[in-house]
Amino acid sequence: MWLHVRLSEVCLFLQAMFILACCFSDMESGPIATSGSVQPNGDRFKIEGRAIVPGVKTQDWISSARVTVEGEEYIGFLRTDGSFVVNDVPSGSYVVEVISPGYKFEAVRVDITSKGKMRARLVNFIKTSEVIRQPYPLQLRSSGPHTYFMKRETWGWTDFLMNPMVMMMVLPLLIIVLLPKVVNTNDPEMRKEMEQSMNMLNPNPELPDVSEFMTKLFSGSKSSSSKAIGGSKCQNITCTSGLRNYCNWSCHGNYNAIFKKSFFIRLYNCFLSRVFFPLSNNPRVCTTLVLCQF
Amino acid sequence: MKPPAKMSKPTSLFVIFFSLFVMSEAVFEDQVGKFDWRQQYVGKTLFAHFDSHSQSSKKLFLATDKNIFASFNSRTGELFWRHVDKAGPEGTIDILLLHGQDALMVVGGGRLLRSWDTNMGGLNWEAVLDTGSFQAACFVAMQDTVKHVAVLKKAAISLHYLTNGHQKWVENLPDSDTVQYQAVYSGGEEEVYVLGVVPNSHLTIIAYSLEDGEIIKQRSVEAPWLSSVESSCVVVGHGVLMCVDTATLALYALPIQAEEAPQFNQILLQSLDLEVSPGFQPVLVSSQPHPARSPISEFFLQLGPDHHVLLQLNADGYTIAPLRDFQPAFLVSFSTTGEKTVAAVMTPKNETACAINLFSADSGRRLLDTTVIFPLDLNGGKPFKLYVHAFLKKDDSVGYRVLVQTQDHALTFIQQPGRVVWTREEALADVVTMEMVDLPLTGTQAELEGEFGKKADGLFPMVLKRLSSQVILLQAWLAHLWKLFYEARKPHGQVKNEVTIETLSRDEFNLQKMMVMVTASGKLFGIDSKSGSILWKHYLENVQPNAVFKLIVQRTTAHFPHPPQCTLLIKDKDTGLASLHVFNPIFGRKSHIAPPALPRPILQSLLLPVIDQDYAKVLLLVDDQYKVTAFPSTKNVLQQLQEMASSIFFYLIRSDQGNLSGFRLRKDLSTERIWEVVLPTEVQKIVAVNGKRPNEHVHSQGRVMGDRSVLYKYLNPNLLAVVTESTDAHPERAFVGVFLVDGVTGRIIHEAVQRKARGPVHFVHSENWVVYEYWNTKSRRNEFSVLELFEGTELYNSTVFSSLDRPHLPQVLQQTYIFPSPITTMEATLTEKGITSRHLLVGLPSGAILSLPKMFLDPRRPEVVTEHSREENLIPYAPEMPIRTEWFINYNQTVARVKGIYTAPSGLESTCLVVAYGLDIYQTRVYPSKQFDVLKDDYDYVLISSVLFALFFATMISKRLAQVKLLNRAWR
């Protein structure tokens, strides 16, 4: 039933937003507020300007370009020198755009008062009354050709190695290998600190963690295999709740080494899950991935 | 809650990030032209001029009824450039005049005067003309150089400089309320003559001074027989006005420049031994090769549909000498090169061809070796107009090229000796509706398919059959390999994969289909979707210009040996009377099945899923007395209809009465009204009603939410989306309404009103959502709104949907977004099983087609990101919808004036076929969720195989090493 509540919440929310939007637009005022309606027999004006594509001759692009005012409401064509005039436009506020399949142009909003005063400003569809003046007659400079195509992903060793993902995975790996040798885990204070930080790192205690499951699984099989081969003796160790699963590992004999290693594995897992979370739907995927590498 | 304007930066970053992430729709540069093609059209030609500026020029200039001025390469028929003006009367091209490199055009019923640089394709200048409807225009020359252009309007004449468009002078015409001024003439003298007529009374001639626009002389000539100068008079020779009159069967000649009270000189046609075909209005054709000189003294008189006479005005200016009689002759045209003027005459040769010959204009003698053959297409229209371009050859004889326009708007360019250089099917500039039909299976394919059809066989025959079909496949593969090998040895140019109707067959993934296109002119086309080549065409004559079409696929290619069957419903918009054209969509041939006679106006047509014994779906046509006609109407069908009658419902819209009503079929094929919804026409008018597409599949019944519960979709197949617009156009009071009505019960499921909004509304209705776009009059921007309907977390009846048994109204969610561009049309992608995510294909005025993921139009996009919304992959709400050029499926291949986008599923679930039509036709494939079911075309075979080999060798080596190590240990 909670869904129902949530949906109605969303509806309420939308309604509230609508009201808010109304408030916002009500505040809007300016010289163009009166020009929304088009007088049937009002005067007609012209919008003038010039479009430039830097570094390209006009004859190479003007034949495929045109100037549109408010969609296709009024249309102008470019002269051989790149200038244009859109004739027969009544007073109002319009978005003027140079459309060319080859080159990108910014759109400009042009306001024409009923007396024929013109001004140009940046187009802002969200804050419609915001005025950032632009030169009039319009000076439209192309910002370059359109980017229509995606780049193909090419595969190379350097790409693979310099990939941030790979870097992110390789660097902590080094840390895992190196750090345990630096930190002295025999120190009881240090161990306590580690335990605390481990508990903090655990993201959601209720959710079953795949990494935990995997460590369990691996440790089980490993312990049995190690028994079969080496036949070393297990030590009994009392565990704190947060480290429950690592106790199984301790069968290998060297508690300290296992503890150190598992701690850093977890640290690494958590790090990865934090880093990759927004990317992947399931953060546990990467943790398992990392585990497989061990 | 934060106002939309103050979107926090992290959120916006997040949106950008997401938009990068969901970007599945993009073209790679190496895919250009691989799966897509575009054809550009211009429409029906109104004016055509050859560039005679230089001898070797290849340019051809056309002005068309679609308000387009275009330049073609006359050798190939390809476009150099094209300028698309506003559609409708504001952009109509009234006249096109060519002088040197400049093309002059009067646009919009005398609104603007434009001069184009034909070399660059840019504008020289544009001048605004005074108000008044356009009548005529001509160049005015002074001392042998053309410097001005005169524009005649209903009540004024103005003279403009050719160099900058500035007005030299403008003069009001005297008595313009009684005199209809229709023609303007200049013969290179210091005067401009304006000809006006008071119908059946007299002719007025006014001479204006070139310098200042002063009236030099004004004459009035008695002409009680004359009703229009435009249609019955031309100027020939040294300023002699030649008119023809049907009633008196006579030619009238009048020297325009005559000083003293002039008189028309009557020349009876009888005296020239000429006779007019009964009921035919004779037409005069003359030619003025250069505006600085007077017209030539020879002219054509058309006396019947296929009877022309070449006449010559004698030097005295009163008497006429017939030069040559052309009968039969369909079309005639003059052309001038240098000092020579020739006449081209088209005469019928046989059933399938016409011959065009050149004649010397001043003598009427036939020029040798000038015959070219124009092939008549039996499925095309008759020749309509000739445009001739004559040129002087090196040996000083006259050569020519000719452009033939036929009634179906096709242009054919013919060059000596009798070779058709190119043909353009300009009817395709106005595609009204289209369908994509699967191609038929080949014999082998059909055999393979047949294996799965019958289940009666035992185990052993099934195995045998399987084996035999595998053998067939192997054979086909070997044959294919052999062909590849064989063709690889040939030089590259010779290998050509010509597509013909005979070789057409379905490909592996059903990606190649037959596009059946219906154009406004009544010409039907069958186009191969892979290459874009026209495989068949069929011109339906006697189609009214205001006809509306509906194309219905009654039987697909799946029912071999029954041929596929399409039915075109052609309805006269005014009278409502309709006719059916039944044809085979693969070959374009008219079917032998006789369609039913439809004596009454047709209101509605519906295709039932009921099939007759020949596997044709049944089409029901409802007439204005609510009686139903079935097609096909065999006994079998009628029986089925009787059985199913109680469950067949349909709806009718009367937008003029604001009435939406539902009907049910009775057993006797009459109908009963069961519901009615009235939307008062004083307040709002119905602009569009749309149901869902019948071939649409919805794969998932619901959406899994963040907490693992399921939100079930409200999937009502009978749902209609009704869009209304307010009659009040004031920006404060205008609104757009969207009603969701159940088509069976008439129940209004939901209504949404968008205040301060006006049309044009574009919308898509699919699955459980409606997306619509409108113009926000308050903020002056376009907005998208999405409505999604959900049943809730539980389904009322999960097995079957019945409109009659759904007590709960669905939950409706809505969200609105700003769209930073106006749109021209909108459609949703469609795939075979509906598993692939949906995209919206939005046609923009720039000609681009934007593929917008439906994900952006999801009313559940959260304002505040939560764990659950993240789990669901919902993009946080952002007020402005992004437009990225990478999402343009047609990159720089813009489609001018996109009118419709047709989507069809292919055999691959990931792939949707898209055809955008408007002025141009663009076909491509889109992959809304990327190509998940086939290897991509950039699949790196080399890398994969090298990695595999490397691994293989690595294992070999390590195995060897391990063995050595073991051995060493054993020794130790």
Coordinates of C-alpha atoms in Angstrom, one line a residue, chain A:
Chain A
M1 CA 0.0 0.0 0.0
W2 CA 2.9 2.2 0.6
L3 CA 3.4 2.5 -3.1
H4 CA 0.1 4.1 -3.4
V5 CA 1.1 6.7 -0.8
R6 CA 4.3 7.3 -2.7
L7 CA 2.5 7.8 -6.0
S8 CA 0.1 10.3 -4.5
E9 CA 3.1 12.0 -3.0
V10 CA 4.7 12.3 -6.4
C11 CA 1.4 13.7 -7.7
L12 CA 1.3 16.2 -4.9
F13 CA 4.9 17.0 -5.5
L14 CA 4.2 17.6 -9.2
Q15 CA 1.3 19.8 -8.4
A16 CA 3.3 21.8 -5.9
M17 CA 6.0 22.2 -8.5
F18 CA 3.5 23.3 -11.1
I19 CA 2.2 26.0 -8.7
L20 CA 5.7 27.0 -8.0
A21 CA 6.5 27.2 -11.7
C22 CA 3.4 29.4 -12.1
C23 CA 4.7 31.7 -9.3
F24 CA 8.0 31.9 -11.1
S25 CA 6.6 32.8 -14.4
D26 CA 4.3 35.3 -12.8
M27 CA 7.2 37.3 -11.6
E28 CA 8.5 37.6 -15.1
S29 CA 8.2 41.0 -16.6
G30 CA 10.1 43.1 -19.0
P31 CA 9.7 45.0 -22.2
I32 CA 8.5 41.9 -24.0
A33 CA 5.7 41.0 -21.7
T34 CA 3.1 42.7 -23.8
S35 CA 4.4 41.4 -27.1
G36 CA 3.1 37.9 -26.7
S37 CA 0.1 38.4 -28.8
V38 CA 0.5 39.2 -32.5
Q39 CA -1.5 42.1 -33.8
P40 CA -3.3 41.1 -36.9
N41 CA -2.5 44.3 -38.8
G42 CA 0.5 45.4 -36.9
D43 CA 3.7 46.6 -38.4
R44 CA 6.2 44.2 -39.8
F45 CA 9.8 44.3 -38.9
K46 CA 13.0 42.7 -40.0
I47 CA 15.6 40.8 -38.1
E48 CA 19.1 41.5 -39.4
G49 CA 22.4 39.8 -38.6
R50 CA 25.4 38.1 -39.9
A51 CA 26.7 34.5 -39.6
I52 CA 30.3 33.6 -39.7
V53 CA 32.0 30.2 -39.9
P54 CA 35.7 31.0 -39.0
G55 CA 38.1 29.6 -41.5
V56 CA 35.5 28.5 -44.0
K57 CA 34.6 30.3 -47.2
T58 CA 31.0 31.5 -47.3
Q59 CA 30.3 29.7 -50.6
D60 CA 31.1 26.4 -49.0
W61 CA 28.3 26.5 -46.5
I62 CA 25.7 29.1 -47.2
S63 CA 23.9 27.1 -49.9
S64 CA 22.8 24.5 -47.4
A65 CA 22.1 26.9 -44.5
R66 CA 19.1 29.0 -43.6
V67 CA 17.8 31.2 -40.8
T68 CA 14.8 30.1 -38.9
V69 CA 12.8 32.2 -36.6
E70 CA 10.7 30.3 -34.0
G71 CA 10.9 27.0 -35.7
E72 CA 9.8 27.5 -39.3
E73 CA 7.5 30.4 -38.5
Y74 CA 9.7 32.8 -40.6
I75 CA 12.6 31.9 -42.8
G76 CA 15.5 33.9 -44.1
F77 CA 18.3 33.0 -46.4
L78 CA 22.0 33.9 -46.2
R79 CA 23.5 36.3 -48.6
T80 CA 26.7 35.6 -50.3
D81 CA 28.7 37.5 -47.6
G82 CA 27.0 35.6 -44.8
S83 CA 24.6 38.3 -43.7
F84 CA 20.9 37.8 -43.5
V85 CA 17.6 39.6 -43.1
V86 CA 14.4 38.0 -42.1
N87 CA 11.6 40.2 -43.4
D88 CA 8.0 40.5 -42.4
V89 CA 8.2 39.6 -38.8
P90 CA 5.6 41.1 -36.4
S91 CA 6.6 42.3 -33.0
G92 CA 7.2 39.6 -30.4
S93 CA 9.9 37.5 -28.9
Y94 CA 11.5 34.9 -31.1
V95 CA 14.3 32.4 -31.1
V96 CA 16.5 33.0 -34.1
E97 CA 18.7 30.2 -35.2
V98 CA 21.1 29.6 -38.2
I99 CA 20.6 26.0 -39.3
S100 CA 23.3 24.3 -41.2
P101 CA 23.9 20.6 -41.4
G102 CA 27.6 21.2 -41.2
Y103 CA 28.2 23.9 -38.6
K104 CA 27.0 24.6 -35.1
F105 CA 25.5 28.0 -34.2
E106 CA 24.1 29.2 -31.0
A107 CA 20.4 30.3 -31.0
V108 CA 19.6 33.8 -30.0
R109 CA 16.4 35.3 -28.6
V110 CA 15.3 38.5 -30.3
D111 CA 12.7 40.7 -28.8
I112 CA 10.8 43.2 -31.0
T113 CA 8.6 45.8 -29.3
S114 CA 5.5 47.0 -30.9
K115 CA 7.4 50.2 -31.8
G116 CA 10.1 48.2 -33.6
K117 CA 12.8 48.4 -30.9
M118 CA 15.0 45.3 -31.1
R119 CA 17.2 43.6 -28.7
A120 CA 19.0 40.3 -28.7
R121 CA 19.7 38.1 -25.7
L122 CA 20.9 34.6 -24.8
V123 CA 18.3 31.9 -25.0
N124 CA 17.4 30.6 -21.6
F125 CA 14.3 28.3 -21.5
I126 CA 14.4 27.9 -17.8
K127 CA 14.7 31.5 -16.7
T128 CA 12.8 33.0 -19.5
S129 CA 13.0 36.5 -18.3
E130 CA 16.7 36.6 -17.8
V131 CA 18.4 39.1 -20.0
I132 CA 22.0 38.6 -21.1
R133 CA 22.4 41.1 -23.9
Q134 CA 23.9 40.0 -27.2
P135 CA 24.8 42.4 -30.0
Y136 CA 22.2 43.5 -32.4
P137 CA 22.3 43.3 -35.5
L138 CA 23.0 39.7 -34.6
Q139 CA 26.6 38.4 -34.8
L140 CA 26.5 34.7 -34.9
R141 CA 29.8 32.9 -34.9
S142 CA 29.9 29.2 -35.5
S143 CA 31.6 27.2 -32.8
G144 CA 32.7 24.6 -35.3
P145 CA 31.4 21.6 -37.1
H146 CA 28.7 19.4 -35.5
T147 CA 29.9 16.3 -33.8
Y148 CA 27.5 13.7 -35.2
F149 CA 29.7 10.6 -34.7
M150 CA 30.8 8.6 -31.7
K151 CA 34.4 7.6 -31.7
R152 CA 35.0 3.9 -32.2
E153 CA 36.7 2.2 -29.3
T154 CA 40.0 1.0 -30.5
W155 CA 41.9 -1.6 -28.5
G156 CA 45.5 -1.2 -27.6
W157 CA 47.7 -2.2 -24.8
T158 CA 48.4 1.3 -23.7
D159 CA 44.7 2.1 -23.6
F160 CA 44.2 -0.9 -21.5
L161 CA 46.9 -0.1 -19.0
M162 CA 46.2 3.6 -18.8
N163 CA 42.5 3.0 -18.3
P164 CA 41.5 4.6 -15.0
M165 CA 39.6 1.5 -14.1
V166 CA 42.7 -0.7 -14.5
M167 CA 44.7 1.9 -12.6
M168 CA 42.2 1.9 -9.8
M169 CA 42.4 -1.8 -9.6
V170 CA 46.1 -2.2 -9.9
L171 CA 47.2 0.5 -7.4
P172 CA 45.2 -0.8 -4.4
L173 CA 46.4 -4.3 -5.3
L174 CA 49.9 -3.1 -4.7
I175 CA 48.8 -1.5 -1.5
I176 CA 47.4 -4.8 -0.4
V177 CA 50.6 -6.6 -1.1
L178 CA 52.8 -4.0 0.4
L179 CA 50.9 -2.6 3.4
P180 CA 50.6 -5.7 5.5
K181 CA 54.4 -5.8 5.5
V182 CA 54.6 -2.3 6.8
V183 CA 51.9 -2.4 9.5
N184 CA 52.5 -4.4 12.5
T185 CA 49.4 -6.4 13.2
N186 CA 50.7 -8.1 16.3
D187 CA 50.2 -4.9 18.2
P188 CA 46.8 -5.3 20.0
E189 CA 45.9 -1.6 19.8
M190 CA 46.4 -1.6 16.1
R191 CA 44.3 -4.6 15.8
K192 CA 41.5 -3.0 17.7
E193 CA 41.6 0.0 15.5
M194 CA 41.4 -2.1 12.5
E195 CA 38.4 -3.9 13.8
Q196 CA 36.6 -0.7 14.4
S197 CA 37.3 0.7 11.0
M198 CA 36.2 -2.5 9.5
N199 CA 32.8 -2.3 11.2
M200 CA 32.5 1.3 9.9
L201 CA 33.3 0.2 6.4
N202 CA 30.6 -2.4 6.3
P203 CA 28.0 -0.6 4.2
N204 CA 24.8 -2.4 5.1
P205 CA 24.9 -5.1 7.8
E206 CA 21.5 -6.6 6.8
L207 CA 22.3 -7.1 3.2
P208 CA 23.9 -10.4 2.4
D209 CA 27.4 -9.6 1.1
V210 CA 28.5 -11.6 -1.8
S211 CA 32.1 -11.1 -0.9
E212 CA 31.5 -12.7 2.5
F213 CA 29.7 -15.5 0.9
M214 CA 32.6 -16.0 -1.5
T215 CA 35.3 -15.9 1.2
K216 CA 33.3 -18.5 3.1
L217 CA 33.0 -20.7 0.1
F218 CA 36.7 -20.4 -0.8
S219 CA 37.9 -20.8 2.7
G220 CA 35.8 -23.9 3.1
S221 CA 37.2 -25.6 0.1
K222 CA 40.7 -24.3 0.8
S223 CA 40.8 -25.6 4.3
S224 CA 39.7 -29.0 3.3
S225 CA 42.2 -29.1 0.5
S226 CA 45.0 -27.8 2.7
K227 CA 44.1 -30.5 5.2
A228 CA 44.4 -33.1 2.5
I229 CA 47.8 -31.9 1.3
G230 CA 49.5 -30.4 4.3
G231 CA 47.6 -31.7 7.2
S232 CA 48.5 -28.7 9.4
K233 CA 46.7 -28.2 12.7
C234 CA 44.0 -25.6 13.3
Q235 CA 44.1 -23.1 16.1
N236 CA 41.0 -22.2 17.9
I237 CA 40.5 -18.5 18.0
T238 CA 37.6 -16.5 19.5
C239 CA 36.2 -14.1 17.0
T240 CA 34.5 -10.8 17.2
S241 CA 31.1 -10.6 15.4
G242 CA 32.4 -8.4 12.6
L243 CA 35.2 -10.9 11.7
R244 CA 33.1 -14.1 12.0
N245 CA 33.9 -15.5 8.7
Y246 CA 37.6 -14.9 8.8
C247 CA 37.9 -17.4 11.6
N248 CA 37.4 -20.2 9.2
W249 CA 40.5 -19.0 7.4
S250 CA 42.5 -19.3 10.5
C251 CA 42.6 -23.0 10.0
H252 CA 45.6 -22.4 7.8
G253 CA 47.7 -21.8 10.8
N254 CA 49.0 -18.3 10.6
Y255 CA 46.2 -16.2 12.0
N256 CA 48.0 -13.0 11.7
A257 CA 48.8 -13.3 8.1
I258 CA 45.2 -14.3 7.2
F259 CA 43.8 -11.6 9.3
K260 CA 45.9 -9.0 7.7
K261 CA 45.2 -10.2 4.2
S262 CA 41.4 -10.5 4.7
F263 CA 41.3 -7.1 6.3
F264 CA 42.9 -5.5 3.3
I265 CA 40.7 -7.5 0.9
R266 CA 37.7 -6.1 2.6
L267 CA 39.2 -2.6 2.6
Y268 CA 39.8 -3.0 -1.1
N269 CA 36.3 -4.4 -1.7
C270 CA 34.7 -1.5 0.1
F271 CA 36.9 0.9 -1.8
L272 CA 35.9 -0.6 -5.1
S273 CA 32.2 -0.7 -4.2
R274 CA 32.3 3.0 -3.3
V275 CA 34.1 3.9 -6.5
F276 CA 32.1 1.8 -8.9
F277 CA 28.8 2.1 -7.3
P278 CA 27.3 4.8 -9.6
L279 CA 28.4 2.9 -12.6
S280 CA 27.2 -0.5 -12.1
N281 CA 23.8 -1.6 -11.1
N282 CA 25.1 -4.1 -8.6
P283 CA 28.2 -3.0 -6.6
R284 CA 28.8 -6.6 -5.6
V285 CA 29.7 -7.5 -9.1
C286 CA 33.1 -5.7 -8.8
T287 CA 33.8 -7.1 -5.4
T288 CA 33.4 -10.6 -6.6
L289 CA 35.4 -9.8 -9.6
V290 CA 38.3 -8.7 -7.4
L291 CA 37.9 -11.8 -5.3
C292 CA 38.3 -14.0 -8.2
Q293 CA 41.7 -12.4 -8.8
F294 CA 43.0 -13.8 -5.5

